[in-house]
Amino acid sequence: MRLGLVTFLCCWSCSFVGQTESAPLTCYSRAVALSEEIMTLLEKIHNDNRTMRCAEILPKIFLDVHNQCITSKLRDFLYVLLNHPNQSCKKRRRMESLKLKVQNLHFIITRICFRDLVFRSDDCEAIDTGLVSPYFAEDRLQILQEER
């Protein structure tokens, strides 16, 4: 009788856990979420009076996990963060948080999700400027529709 009660309680509690939690994170979802966190944090760093001077040396970056150039751009961005000339900037919480998030995203993309991510473009300029050129498939589709 006691075993039946324990089994019932386990099944009952597991049914509630399944309803409240979402699906587990995948490499792709974690990379997308982390890139969004980095972009939000960068915006805060650029707009905050205490960290505005620290952000002057940082290169502009627009993260897109579907762009093959993200690995080299993250590596370069991380190099600038690690070798920031102003020591007081290195010790700021937001700058430390940014450094850790960029390191984590670089590690996730290059090591953990190495074969899982699908890169749709290799437009390095898009990461620098934020202007994404259309994919070849979209251009081709537009031409085919115009010919009809």
Coordinates of N, CA, C and O in Angstrom, one line a residue:
M1 N 0.8 -1.2 0.0 CA 0.0 0.0 0.0 C 0.9 1.3 0.0 O 0.6 2.2 -0.7
R2 N 2.0 1.2 0.8 CA 2.8 2.4 0.8 C 3.5 2.6 -0.5 O 3.7 3.8 -0.9
L3 N 3.9 1.6 -1.2 CA 4.5 1.7 -2.5 C 3.6 2.3 -3.5 O 4.0 3.2 -4.3
G4 N 2.3 2.0 -3.4 CA 1.3 2.5 -4.3 C 1.1 4.0 -4.1 O 1.0 4.8 -5.1
L5 N 1.2 4.5 -2.9 CA 1.0 5.9 -2.5 C 2.2 6.7 -3.1 O 2.1 7.7 -3.6
V6 N 3.4 6.1 -2.9 CA 4.6 6.8 -3.4 C 4.6 6.9 -4.9 O 4.9 8.0 -5.5
T7 N 4.2 5.8 -5.6 CA 4.1 5.9 -7.0 C 3.1 6.9 -7.5 O 3.3 7.6 -8.4
F8 N 1.9 6.9 -6.8 CA 0.9 7.9 -7.2 C 1.4 9.3 -7.0 O 1.2 10.2 -7.9
L9 N 2.1 9.6 -5.9 CA 2.6 11.0 -5.7 C 3.7 11.4 -6.7 O 3.7 12.5 -7.1
C10 N 4.5 10.4 -7.0 CA 5.6 10.7 -8.1 C 4.9 11.0 -9.4 O 5.3 12.0 -10.0
C11 N 4.0 10.2 -9.8 CA 3.3 10.5 -11.1 C 2.5 11.8 -11.1 O 2.5 12.5 -12.1
W12 N 1.9 12.0 -10.0 CA 1.1 13.3 -9.8 C 2.0 14.5 -9.9 O 1.7 15.5 -10.6
S13 N 3.1 14.5 -9.2 CA 4.0 15.6 -9.2 C 4.7 15.8 -10.5 O 5.0 16.9 -11.0
C14 N 5.0 14.7 -11.2 CA 5.7 14.8 -12.5 C 4.7 15.4 -13.6 O 5.2 16.0 -14.5
S15 N 3.4 15.1 -13.4 CA 2.5 15.7 -14.4 C 2.5 17.2 -14.3 O 2.3 17.9 -15.3
F16 N 2.6 17.8 -13.1 CA 2.7 19.2 -12.9 C 4.0 19.8 -13.4 O 4.0 20.9 -14.0
V17 N 5.0 19.1 -13.2 CA 6.3 19.6 -13.7 C 6.4 19.7 -15.2 O 6.8 20.7 -15.7
G18 N 5.8 18.8 -15.9 CA 5.8 18.8 -17.3 C 4.9 19.9 -17.9 O 5.2 20.4 -18.9
Q19 N 3.9 20.4 -17.1 CA 3.1 21.5 -17.6 C 3.7 22.8 -17.3 O 3.5 23.7 -18.1
T20 N 4.5 23.0 -16.3 CA 5.1 24.3 -16.0 C 6.4 24.6 -16.7 O 6.7 25.7 -17.0
E21 N 7.2 23.6 -17.1 CA 8.4 23.8 -17.7 C 8.3 23.7 -19.2 O 7.5 23.0 -19.7
S22 N 9.1 24.5 -19.9 CA 9.1 24.4 -21.4 C 10.1 23.3 -21.8 O 10.8 22.7 -21.0
A23 N 10.2 23.2 -23.1 CA 11.2 22.3 -23.7 C 12.6 22.6 -23.3 O 12.9 23.8 -23.1
P24 N 13.5 21.6 -23.2 CA 14.9 21.9 -22.8 C 15.6 22.7 -23.9 O 15.2 22.6 -25.1
L25 N 16.6 23.5 -23.5 CA 17.3 24.3 -24.4 C 18.1 23.4 -25.4 O 18.7 22.4 -25.0
T26 N 18.1 23.9 -26.6 CA 19.0 23.2 -27.6 C 20.2 24.1 -27.8 O 20.2 25.3 -27.4
C27 N 21.1 23.7 -28.6 CA 22.3 24.5 -28.9 C 21.8 25.8 -29.6 O 22.3 26.9 -29.3
Y28 N 21.0 25.6 -30.6 CA 20.5 26.7 -31.4 C 19.7 27.7 -30.6 O 20.0 28.9 -30.6
S29 N 18.8 27.2 -29.7 CA 18.0 28.2 -28.9 C 18.9 28.9 -27.9 O 18.7 30.1 -27.7
R30 N 19.9 28.2 -27.4 CA 20.8 28.9 -26.4 C 21.7 29.9 -27.1 O 21.9 31.0 -26.6
A31 N 22.1 29.6 -28.3 CA 23.0 30.6 -29.1 C 22.2 31.8 -29.5 O 22.6 32.9 -29.4
V32 N 20.9 31.6 -29.9 CA 20.1 32.7 -30.3 C 19.8 33.6 -29.1 O 19.9 34.8 -29.1
A33 N 19.4 33.0 -27.9 CA 19.1 33.7 -26.7 C 20.3 34.5 -26.2 O 20.2 35.6 -25.8
L34 N 21.4 33.9 -26.2 CA 22.7 34.5 -25.7 C 23.1 35.7 -26.7 O 23.5 36.7 -26.2
S35 N 22.9 35.5 -28.0 CA 23.2 36.6 -28.9 C 22.3 37.8 -28.6 O 22.7 39.0 -28.7
E36 N 21.0 37.5 -28.3 CA 20.1 38.6 -28.0 C 20.4 39.3 -26.7 O 20.4 40.5 -26.6
E37 N 20.9 38.5 -25.7 CA 21.3 39.1 -24.4 C 22.5 40.0 -24.6 O 22.6 41.1 -24.0
I38 N 23.4 39.6 -25.5 CA 24.7 40.3 -25.7 C 24.3 41.7 -26.4 O 24.8 42.7 -26.0
M39 N 23.4 41.6 -27.4 CA 23.0 42.8 -28.1 C 22.3 43.8 -27.1 O 22.5 45.0 -27.2
T40 N 21.4 43.3 -26.2 CA 20.8 44.1 -25.2 C 21.8 44.7 -24.3 O 21.7 45.9 -24.0
L41 N 22.7 43.9 -23.8 CA 23.7 44.4 -22.9 C 24.6 45.5 -23.6 O 25.0 46.5 -23.0
L42 N 25.0 45.3 -24.8 CA 25.8 46.2 -25.6 C 25.0 47.6 -25.7 O 25.6 48.6 -25.6
E43 N 23.7 47.5 -25.9 CA 23.0 48.7 -26.0 C 23.0 49.5 -24.7 O 23.1 50.7 -24.7
K44 N 22.9 48.8 -23.6 CA 22.9 49.4 -22.3 C 24.3 50.0 -22.0 O 24.4 51.1 -21.5
I45 N 25.3 49.3 -22.4 CA 26.7 49.8 -22.2 C 26.9 51.1 -23.0 O 27.5 52.1 -22.6
H46 N 26.4 51.1 -24.3 CA 26.5 52.3 -25.1 C 25.7 53.5 -24.6 O 26.1 54.7 -24.8
N47 N 24.6 53.3 -23.9 CA 23.7 54.3 -23.5 C 23.9 54.8 -22.1 O 23.4 55.9 -21.7
D48 N 24.6 54.0 -21.3 CA 24.8 54.4 -19.8 C 26.0 55.3 -19.7 O 27.1 55.1 -20.3
N49 N 25.8 56.4 -18.9 CA 26.9 57.4 -18.7 C 28.1 56.8 -18.1 O 29.2 57.3 -18.4
R50 N 28.0 55.8 -17.2 CA 29.2 55.2 -16.6 C 30.0 54.4 -17.5 O 31.2 54.2 -17.3
T51 N 29.4 53.8 -18.5 CA 30.1 52.9 -19.4 C 30.3 53.4 -20.8 O 30.8 52.7 -21.6
M52 N 29.8 54.6 -21.0 CA 29.9 55.1 -22.4 C 31.3 55.2 -22.9 O 31.6 54.9 -24.1
R53 N 32.2 55.7 -22.0 CA 33.6 55.8 -22.4 C 34.2 54.4 -22.7 O 35.1 54.3 -23.6
C54 N 33.8 53.4 -22.0 CA 34.3 52.1 -22.2 C 33.8 51.5 -23.6 O 34.6 50.8 -24.2
A55 N 32.7 52.0 -24.0 CA 32.1 51.5 -25.3 C 32.7 52.1 -26.5 O 32.6 51.6 -27.6
E56 N 33.4 53.2 -26.3 CA 34.0 53.9 -27.4 C 35.0 53.1 -28.2 O 35.1 53.2 -29.4
I57 N 35.7 52.2 -27.5 CA 36.7 51.4 -28.2 C 36.1 50.2 -28.8 O 36.8 49.5 -29.7
L58 N 35.0 49.8 -28.4 CA 34.4 48.5 -28.8 C 33.9 48.7 -30.3 O 33.3 49.6 -30.6
P59 N 34.2 47.7 -31.1 CA 33.8 47.7 -32.5 C 32.3 47.5 -32.6 O 31.7 46.8 -31.7
K60 N 31.6 48.0 -33.6 CA 30.2 47.7 -33.7 C 30.0 46.3 -34.2 O 30.8 45.8 -35.0
I61 N 29.0 45.6 -33.6 CA 28.7 44.2 -34.0 C 27.2 44.0 -33.9 O 26.6 44.5 -33.0
F62 N 26.7 43.3 -34.9 CA 25.3 42.9 -35.0 C 25.3 41.4 -35.1 O 25.6 40.9 -36.2
L63 N 25.0 40.7 -34.0 CA 25.1 39.3 -34.0 C 24.0 38.6 -34.8 O 22.8 38.9 -34.6
D64 N 24.4 37.6 -35.6 CA 23.5 36.8 -36.3 C 24.1 35.4 -36.3 O 25.1 35.1 -37.0
V65 N 23.4 34.5 -35.6 CA 24.0 33.1 -35.5 C 23.9 32.3 -36.8 O 24.4 31.2 -36.9
H66 N 23.2 32.9 -37.8 CA 23.1 32.2 -39.1 C 24.2 32.6 -40.0 O 24.2 32.2 -41.2
N67 N 25.0 33.5 -39.6 CA 26.1 34.1 -40.4 C 27.4 33.3 -40.1 O 27.8 33.3 -38.9
Q68 N 28.0 32.8 -41.1 CA 29.3 32.0 -40.8 C 30.4 32.9 -40.3 O 31.3 32.4 -39.6
C69 N 30.4 34.2 -40.5 CA 31.4 35.1 -40.0 C 31.4 35.3 -38.5 O 32.2 36.0 -38.0
I70 N 30.3 34.8 -37.9 CA 30.1 35.2 -36.5 C 31.3 34.7 -35.6 O 31.7 35.3 -34.7
T71 N 31.9 33.5 -36.0 CA 33.0 33.0 -35.2 C 34.2 33.9 -35.2 O 34.8 34.2 -34.1
S72 N 34.6 34.3 -36.3 CA 35.8 35.2 -36.4 C 35.5 36.6 -35.8 O 36.3 37.2 -35.1
K73 N 34.3 37.1 -36.0 CA 33.9 38.4 -35.4 C 33.8 38.4 -33.9 O 34.2 39.3 -33.2
L74 N 33.3 37.3 -33.4 CA 33.2 37.1 -31.9 C 34.6 37.0 -31.3 O 34.9 37.6 -30.3
R75 N 35.5 36.3 -32.0 CA 36.9 36.2 -31.6 C 37.6 37.5 -31.5 O 38.2 37.9 -30.6
D76 N 37.4 38.3 -32.6 CA 38.0 39.7 -32.6 C 37.4 40.6 -31.5 O 38.1 41.3 -30.9
F77 N 36.1 40.5 -31.4 CA 35.4 41.3 -30.3 C 35.9 40.9 -28.9 O 36.1 41.8 -28.1
L78 N 36.0 39.6 -28.7 CA 36.5 39.1 -27.4 C 38.0 39.6 -27.2 O 38.3 40.0 -26.1
Y79 N 38.8 39.6 -28.2 CA 40.2 40.1 -28.1 C 40.2 41.6 -27.6 O 40.9 42.0 -26.8
V80 N 39.3 42.4 -28.2 CA 39.2 43.8 -27.8 C 38.7 43.9 -26.3 O 39.2 44.7 -25.6
L81 N 37.8 43.1 -26.0 CA 37.3 43.1 -24.6 C 38.4 42.7 -23.6 O 38.5 43.3 -22.5
L82 N 39.1 41.7 -23.9 CA 40.1 41.2 -23.0 C 41.3 42.2 -22.9 O 42.0 42.2 -21.9
N83 N 41.6 42.9 -24.0 CA 42.7 43.8 -24.0 C 42.3 45.3 -24.0 O 43.0 46.1 -24.6
H84 N 41.3 45.6 -23.3 CA 40.8 46.9 -23.2 C 41.8 47.8 -22.5 O 42.4 47.4 -21.5
P85 N 42.2 48.9 -23.1 CA 43.3 49.8 -22.6 C 42.9 50.4 -21.2 O 43.8 50.7 -20.4
N86 N 41.7 50.6 -20.9 CA 41.3 51.2 -19.7 C 41.0 50.2 -18.6 O 40.0 49.4 -18.7
Q87 N 41.8 50.1 -17.6 CA 41.7 49.1 -16.6 C 40.4 49.2 -15.8 O 39.8 48.3 -15.3
S88 N 39.9 50.5 -15.5 CA 38.7 50.7 -14.8 C 37.5 50.1 -15.6 O 36.5 49.7 -15.0
C89 N 37.6 50.2 -16.9 CA 36.5 49.6 -17.7 C 36.4 48.1 -17.6 O 35.4 47.5 -17.6
K90 N 37.6 47.5 -17.5 CA 37.6 46.0 -17.4 C 36.9 45.6 -16.1 O 36.4 44.5 -16.1
K91 N 36.9 46.4 -15.1 CA 36.4 46.0 -13.8 C 34.9 46.3 -13.7 O 34.3 45.9 -12.7
R92 N 34.3 47.0 -14.6 CA 32.9 47.4 -14.5 C 32.1 46.1 -14.7 O 32.4 45.2 -15.5
R93 N 31.0 46.0 -13.9 CA 30.2 44.8 -13.9 C 29.6 44.5 -15.3 O 29.6 43.3 -15.8
R94 N 29.1 45.5 -16.0 CA 28.5 45.3 -17.3 C 29.6 44.8 -18.3 O 29.3 44.0 -19.2
M95 N 30.8 45.4 -18.2 CA 31.8 45.0 -19.1 C 32.3 43.5 -18.8 O 32.5 42.7 -19.8
E96 N 32.3 43.2 -17.6 CA 32.7 41.8 -17.2 C 31.6 40.8 -17.7 O 31.9 39.7 -18.2
S97 N 30.4 41.2 -17.5 CA 29.2 40.4 -17.9 C 29.3 40.2 -19.4 O 29.0 39.1 -19.9
L98 N 29.5 41.3 -20.1 CA 29.6 41.2 -21.6 C 30.7 40.3 -22.0 O 30.5 39.4 -22.9
K99 N 31.9 40.4 -21.4 CA 33.0 39.5 -21.7 C 32.6 38.0 -21.5 O 32.9 37.2 -22.3
L100 N 32.0 37.7 -20.4 CA 31.6 36.3 -20.1 C 30.6 35.8 -21.1 O 30.7 34.7 -21.5
K101 N 29.6 36.7 -21.4 CA 28.6 36.2 -22.4 C 29.2 36.0 -23.8 O 28.8 35.1 -24.5
V102 N 30.1 36.9 -24.2 CA 30.7 36.7 -25.5 C 31.6 35.4 -25.5 O 31.6 34.7 -26.5
Q103 N 32.3 35.2 -24.4 CA 33.1 34.0 -24.3 C 32.2 32.7 -24.4 O 32.5 31.8 -25.1
N104 N 31.1 32.8 -23.6 CA 30.1 31.6 -23.7 C 29.6 31.4 -25.0 O 29.5 30.3 -25.5
L105 N 29.2 32.5 -25.7 CA 28.6 32.3 -27.1 C 29.6 31.8 -28.0 O 29.4 30.9 -28.8
H106 N 30.9 32.3 -27.9 CA 31.9 31.8 -28.8 C 32.2 30.3 -28.5 O 32.3 29.5 -29.5
F107 N 32.2 29.9 -27.3 CA 32.4 28.5 -26.9 C 31.3 27.6 -27.4 O 31.5 26.5 -27.9
I108 N 30.0 28.1 -27.3 CA 28.9 27.3 -27.7 C 28.9 27.1 -29.2 O 28.7 26.0 -29.7
I109 N 29.2 28.2 -29.9 CA 29.2 28.1 -31.4 C 30.4 27.3 -31.9 O 30.2 26.4 -32.8
T110 N 31.5 27.4 -31.4 CA 32.7 26.7 -31.9 C 32.9 25.3 -31.4 O 33.5 24.5 -32.1
R111 N 32.5 25.0 -30.2 CA 32.7 23.7 -29.6 C 31.5 22.9 -29.4 O 31.4 21.7 -29.8
I112 N 30.5 23.4 -28.7 CA 29.4 22.6 -28.3 C 28.4 22.3 -29.5 O 28.0 21.2 -29.8
C113 N 28.1 23.4 -30.2 CA 27.2 23.3 -31.3 C 27.9 23.3 -32.7 O 27.3 23.7 -33.7
F114 N 29.1 22.8 -32.7 CA 29.9 22.9 -33.9 C 29.2 22.4 -35.2 O 29.2 23.0 -36.2
R115 N 28.6 21.3 -35.1 CA 27.9 20.7 -36.2 C 26.4 20.9 -36.3 O 25.7 20.6 -37.3
D116 N 25.8 21.5 -35.2 CA 24.4 21.7 -35.1 C 23.9 22.9 -35.8 O 22.7 23.0 -36.3
L117 N 24.7 24.0 -35.9 CA 24.2 25.3 -36.4 C 24.3 25.2 -37.9 O 25.3 24.7 -38.5
V118 N 23.3 25.8 -38.6 CA 23.3 25.9 -40.0 C 23.5 27.4 -40.4 O 22.8 28.3 -40.0
F119 N 24.6 27.7 -41.1 CA 24.9 29.0 -41.5 C 24.3 29.3 -42.9 O 24.5 28.5 -43.9
R120 N 23.5 30.3 -43.0 CA 22.8 30.6 -44.2 C 23.5 31.7 -45.1 O 23.2 31.9 -46.2
S121 N 24.5 32.4 -44.4 CA 25.2 33.4 -45.2 C 26.7 33.5 -44.6 O 26.9 33.0 -43.6
D122 N 27.5 34.1 -45.4 CA 28.9 34.4 -45.0 C 29.2 35.8 -45.2 O 30.3 36.2 -45.7
D123 N 28.2 36.7 -45.0 CA 28.4 38.1 -45.2 C 28.9 38.8 -44.0 O 28.2 39.2 -43.1
C124 N 30.2 39.0 -43.9 CA 30.9 39.5 -42.8 C 30.5 41.0 -42.6 O 30.5 41.5 -41.5
E125 N 30.3 41.7 -43.7 CA 29.9 43.1 -43.6 C 28.6 43.3 -42.9 O 28.4 44.3 -42.2
A126 N 27.7 42.3 -42.9 CA 26.4 42.4 -42.2 C 26.6 42.4 -40.7 O 25.8 43.0 -40.0
I127 N 27.6 41.7 -40.2 CA 27.8 41.7 -38.8 C 28.4 43.0 -38.3 O 28.1 43.5 -37.2
D128 N 29.1 43.7 -39.2 CA 29.7 45.0 -38.9 C 28.7 46.1 -39.0 O 28.7 47.1 -38.2
T129 N 27.8 46.1 -40.0 CA 26.9 47.2 -40.3 C 25.5 46.9 -39.9 O 24.7 47.8 -39.7
G130 N 25.1 45.7 -39.8 CA 23.7 45.3 -39.4 C 22.8 45.3 -40.7 O 21.6 44.9 -40.6
L131 N 23.3 45.5 -41.8 CA 22.6 45.5 -43.1 C 22.8 44.1 -43.7 O 23.9 43.7 -44.1
V132 N 21.7 43.4 -43.8 CA 21.7 42.0 -44.3 C 21.4 42.0 -45.8 O 20.3 42.5 -46.1
S133 N 22.2 41.5 -46.6 CA 21.9 41.3 -48.0 C 21.0 40.2 -48.2 O 21.0 39.2 -47.4
P134 N 20.1 40.2 -49.2 CA 19.1 39.1 -49.3 C 19.8 37.8 -49.7 O 20.9 37.9 -50.4
Y135 N 19.3 36.7 -49.4 CA 19.8 35.4 -49.7 C 19.6 35.2 -51.2 O 18.7 35.7 -51.8
F136 N 20.5 34.4 -51.8 CA 20.4 34.0 -53.2 C 19.0 33.4 -53.6 O 18.5 33.8 -54.6
A137 N 18.5 32.6 -52.7 CA 17.3 31.9 -53.0 C 16.1 33.0 -53.1 O 15.3 32.8 -54.0
E138 N 16.2 34.0 -52.3 CA 15.1 35.0 -52.3 C 15.2 35.8 -53.6 O 14.2 36.2 -54.3
D139 N 16.5 36.1 -54.0 CA 16.7 36.9 -55.3 C 16.2 36.1 -56.5 O 15.5 36.6 -57.4
R140 N 16.5 34.8 -56.5 CA 16.1 33.9 -57.6 C 14.6 33.8 -57.7 O 14.0 33.8 -58.7
L141 N 14.0 33.7 -56.5 CA 12.5 33.6 -56.5 C 11.9 34.9 -57.0 O 10.9 34.8 -57.8
Q142 N 12.4 36.0 -56.7 CA 11.8 37.3 -57.2 C 12.0 37.4 -58.7 O 11.1 37.8 -59.4
I143 N 13.1 36.9 -59.3 CA 13.3 37.0 -60.7 C 12.4 36.1 -61.4 O 11.8 36.4 -62.4
L144 N 12.2 34.9 -60.8 CA 11.2 33.9 -61.5 C 9.8 34.5 -61.4 O 9.1 34.3 -62.4
Q145 N 9.4 35.2 -60.4 CA 8.1 35.7 -60.3 C 7.9 36.8 -61.3 O 6.8 37.0 -61.9
E146 N 8.9 37.6 -61.5 CA 8.8 38.8 -62.5 C 8.8 38.3 -63.9 O 8.1 38.9 -64.7
E147 N 9.4 37.2 -64.2 CA 9.4 36.6 -65.6 C 8.0 36.1 -66.0 O 7.7 36.1 -67.2
R148 N 7.2 35.7 -65.1 CA 5.9 35.1 -65.4 C 4.9 36.2 -65.8 O 4.5 37.0 -66.1

